[in-house]
Every structure is written in C-alpha cells, then in structure tokens.
C-alpha positions in Angstrom: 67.8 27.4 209.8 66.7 29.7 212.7 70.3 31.1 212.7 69.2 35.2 213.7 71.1 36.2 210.5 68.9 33.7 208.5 66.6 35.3 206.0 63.9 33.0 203.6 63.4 34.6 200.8 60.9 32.7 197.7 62.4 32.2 193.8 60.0 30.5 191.5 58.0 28.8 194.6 60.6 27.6 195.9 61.9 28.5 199.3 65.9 29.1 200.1 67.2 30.2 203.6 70.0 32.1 203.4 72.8 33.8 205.9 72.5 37.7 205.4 73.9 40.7 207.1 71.0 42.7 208.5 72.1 45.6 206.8 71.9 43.5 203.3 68.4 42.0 203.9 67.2 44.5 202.0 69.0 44.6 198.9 68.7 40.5 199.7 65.2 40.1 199.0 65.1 42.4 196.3 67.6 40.3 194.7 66.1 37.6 194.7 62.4 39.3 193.7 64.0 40.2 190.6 65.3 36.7 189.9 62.3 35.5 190.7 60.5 37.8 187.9 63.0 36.9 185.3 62.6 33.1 186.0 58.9 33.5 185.9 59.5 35.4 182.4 62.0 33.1 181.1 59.5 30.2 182.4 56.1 31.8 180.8 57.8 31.8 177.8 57.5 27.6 177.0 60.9 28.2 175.6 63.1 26.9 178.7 62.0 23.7 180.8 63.2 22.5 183.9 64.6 25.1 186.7 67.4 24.4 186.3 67.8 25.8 182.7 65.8 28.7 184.0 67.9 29.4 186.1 70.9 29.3 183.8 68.9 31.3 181.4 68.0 34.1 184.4 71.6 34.0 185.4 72.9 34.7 181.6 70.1 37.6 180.8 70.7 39.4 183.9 74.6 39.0 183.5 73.9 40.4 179.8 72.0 43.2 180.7 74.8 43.9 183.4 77.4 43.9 181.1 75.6 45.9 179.0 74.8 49.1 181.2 78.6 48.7 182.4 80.1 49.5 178.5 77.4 52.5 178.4 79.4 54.4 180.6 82.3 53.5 178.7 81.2 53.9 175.3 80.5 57.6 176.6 83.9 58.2 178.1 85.8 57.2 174.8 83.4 59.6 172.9 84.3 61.8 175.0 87.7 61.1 174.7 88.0 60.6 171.2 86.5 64.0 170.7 89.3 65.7 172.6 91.2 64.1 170.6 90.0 65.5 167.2 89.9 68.8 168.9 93.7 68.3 169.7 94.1 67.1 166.4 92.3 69.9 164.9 94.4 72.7 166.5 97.4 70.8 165.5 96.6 71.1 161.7 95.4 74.9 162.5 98.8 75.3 164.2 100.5 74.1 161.4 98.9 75.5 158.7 99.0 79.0 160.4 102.9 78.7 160.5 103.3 77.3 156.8 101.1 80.5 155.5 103.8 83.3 155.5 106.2 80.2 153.6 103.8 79.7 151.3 103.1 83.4 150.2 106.6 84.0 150.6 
C-alpha cells in the first residue's frame, strides 16, 4: 500500500499497513507499540501459544484494564453520591428529632 494515508506500523514482528488520518498517526503507532508490548508479555510468558491466542489474550487484558479504570471514576461518583445522601439522611433524623423534643418533654 503506498496509499499517502498508509502508515506501517510493527506488532509482534509482524508488519500491518494501515489507512490512518495524519492527525491519528500518532496516537496510531502508539497503539499499536502498546499492543505490541502486551503481546510480547503475554508471549514471554510460555503460557499462550500461537498469535493468534496472543492476540486474543492482548485484546481481553487491555479491554480489562479498560473497563477497569472506566468504573474508578464511577465507584468515586456514587461515593460521593451516596455520602450526600447520608448527609440528607442525617439532617432528616436531626430535623425530626428536633421537632419531636418539645412533644416529648411536653
């Protein structure tokens, strides 16, 4: 391919010629460097033969990790969240329990 928005980029010695954006080369080849690493990982390991199933394996770890630092956020908001509400709840109760004081002593 010597298409002008053709870009080879290298994962686990292998060479793959892809259409790109200029403006996405970038983000493009770091892409597929970090693939590349994670194959090589999975790969080193002995644990996974055939690139194919490294592949898969890549694909699933970085879709994991992905998912993961996507609920972080998330976890924090409904902390967050769920902390107003005690606080609501919590002036609720004091609400109350300041109006049933003069019936009680009464």
């Amino acid at each position: 391919m010597s298409n002008g928005n053709s870009i080879t980029v290298q994962i686990l010695d292998k060479e793959y010629s892809i259409i790109c954006p200029q403006e996405e080369r970038t983000n493009l080849v770091s892409a597929a460097r970090y693939l590349d690493g994670k194959m090589r990982e999975i790969r080193s390991s002995g644990k996974v033969i055939g690139a194919d199933r490294i592949a898969v394996m890549a694909a699933l770890n970085i879709t994991h990790d992905l998912l993961h630092k996507q609920e972080l956020p998330e976890a924090n908001q409904a902390s967050g969240s769920t902390r107003e509400q005690v606080r609501d709840l919590l002036d609720r109760v004091d609400l109350v329990l300041a109006t049933d004081e003069p019936k009680a002593q009464g």
